[in-house]
Amino acid sequence: MRALQASTSYGGVGVSSVVTTPRLRPPRRRVILAQVEPSEKSVEMMRKFSEQYARKSGTFFCVDKGVTSVVIKGLADHKDTLGAPLCPCRHYDDKPAEVGQGFWNCPCVPMRER
């Protein structure tokens, strides 16, 4: 709020008044991002694949079940949206181009070194 002050005099007597006006702000833009969960079918498929891969490769899941869940859901989401389970731990400049190469490199080296 801003205060506007005005003063005047009537017959030598000063009169003062203060008026507050609301501060006008431009309307805010609100961005709402919808979060779409991967399909249950894809999550289950990626869970089974991950378990089988861990058995065959001698690797194991992270002790923190939340990390494992996020990785499996990320794989399933990429499977649903891109058609291939790209590693969710990596940054891709062009995900569709990576899918086109047909190379999937998960679990990544840093996860195997833990």
Coordinates of C-alpha atoms in Angstrom, one line a residue:
M1 CA 0.0 0.0 0.0
R2 CA 1.2 3.5 -0.8
A3 CA 0.1 6.5 1.2
L4 CA -0.7 9.7 -0.6
Q5 CA -0.6 12.9 1.5
A6 CA -2.3 16.1 0.6
S7 CA -2.4 19.3 2.6
T8 CA -4.1 22.6 2.1
S9 CA -5.0 25.6 4.3
Y10 CA -8.3 27.2 4.9
G11 CA -8.1 30.7 6.5
G12 CA -4.7 30.1 7.9
V13 CA -5.5 26.7 9.4
G14 CA -3.6 23.8 7.8
V15 CA -5.6 20.7 6.9
S16 CA -3.8 17.5 6.1
S17 CA -5.2 14.1 4.9
V18 CA -3.6 10.8 4.2
V19 CA -5.2 8.4 1.7
T20 CA -3.8 4.9 1.1
T21 CA -4.1 3.4 -2.3
P22 CA -3.5 -0.3 -3.1
R23 CA -0.2 -1.0 -4.9
L24 CA -1.0 -2.3 -8.4
R25 CA 1.0 -5.3 -9.5
P26 CA 0.9 -6.9 -12.9
P27 CA -1.0 -10.2 -12.8
R28 CA 1.3 -13.2 -11.9
R29 CA 1.6 -16.1 -14.3
R30 CA 1.1 -19.4 -12.7
V31 CA 2.6 -22.5 -14.3
I32 CA 1.1 -25.8 -13.3
L33 CA 3.0 -28.8 -14.3
A34 CA 1.0 -32.0 -14.5
Q35 CA 2.8 -35.0 -13.2
V36 CA 1.8 -38.1 -15.1
E37 CA 2.7 -41.4 -13.5
P38 CA 4.0 -44.2 -15.7
S39 CA 1.6 -47.0 -16.4
E40 CA 1.5 -49.9 -13.9
K41 CA 2.4 -52.3 -16.7
S42 CA 5.6 -50.4 -17.5
V43 CA 6.6 -50.1 -13.8
E44 CA 6.1 -53.8 -13.3
M45 CA 8.0 -54.6 -16.5
M46 CA 11.0 -52.4 -15.4
R47 CA 10.9 -53.8 -11.9
K48 CA 11.2 -57.4 -13.2
F49 CA 13.9 -56.4 -15.7
S50 CA 15.9 -54.6 -13.0
E51 CA 15.7 -57.6 -10.7
Q52 CA 16.8 -59.9 -13.4
Y53 CA 19.6 -57.6 -14.4
A54 CA 20.8 -57.3 -10.8
R55 CA 20.8 -61.1 -10.5
K56 CA 22.8 -61.7 -13.7
S57 CA 25.3 -58.9 -13.2
G58 CA 25.9 -59.4 -9.5
T59 CA 24.8 -55.9 -8.7
F60 CA 22.2 -54.8 -6.1
F61 CA 19.7 -52.1 -5.5
C62 CA 20.4 -49.1 -3.5
V63 CA 19.7 -49.6 0.2
D64 CA 17.3 -46.6 0.2
K65 CA 14.1 -48.0 -1.3
G66 CA 13.1 -44.5 -2.4
V67 CA 16.0 -44.2 -4.8
T68 CA 15.2 -47.6 -6.3
S69 CA 11.6 -46.6 -6.7
V70 CA 12.5 -43.3 -8.4
V71 CA 14.9 -45.0 -10.8
I72 CA 12.4 -47.8 -11.8
K73 CA 9.6 -45.2 -12.2
G74 CA 11.9 -43.1 -14.3
L75 CA 12.7 -46.1 -16.5
A76 CA 9.0 -46.9 -16.9
D77 CA 8.2 -43.2 -17.7
H78 CA 10.8 -43.1 -20.4
K79 CA 9.4 -46.5 -21.7
D80 CA 5.9 -45.0 -21.9
T81 CA 6.8 -41.6 -23.3
L82 CA 9.8 -42.4 -25.6
G83 CA 9.4 -46.1 -26.3
A84 CA 12.7 -47.1 -24.6
P85 CA 13.8 -47.2 -21.0
L86 CA 16.5 -44.5 -21.0
C87 CA 18.4 -44.2 -17.8
P88 CA 16.7 -41.5 -15.6
C89 CA 19.9 -40.7 -13.9
R90 CA 21.5 -39.1 -17.0
H91 CA 20.9 -35.9 -18.8
Y92 CA 20.2 -36.2 -22.5
D93 CA 20.3 -33.2 -24.8
D94 CA 18.0 -35.0 -27.2
K95 CA 16.1 -38.0 -25.8
P96 CA 14.4 -39.1 -29.0
A97 CA 17.9 -39.2 -30.7
E98 CA 19.2 -41.3 -27.9
V99 CA 16.3 -43.7 -28.3
G100 CA 17.1 -43.8 -32.1
Q101 CA 20.6 -45.0 -31.3
G102 CA 19.1 -48.1 -29.5
F103 CA 21.7 -48.0 -26.8
W104 CA 20.6 -48.2 -23.2
N105 CA 23.3 -47.9 -20.5
C106 CA 21.6 -48.4 -17.2
P107 CA 22.6 -49.1 -14.5
C108 CA 25.2 -46.5 -14.9
V109 CA 28.8 -46.8 -13.8
P110 CA 28.4 -44.5 -10.7
M111 CA 25.6 -46.7 -9.4
R112 CA 27.6 -49.9 -9.9
E113 CA 30.6 -48.3 -8.0
R114 CA 28.5 -47.8 -4.8

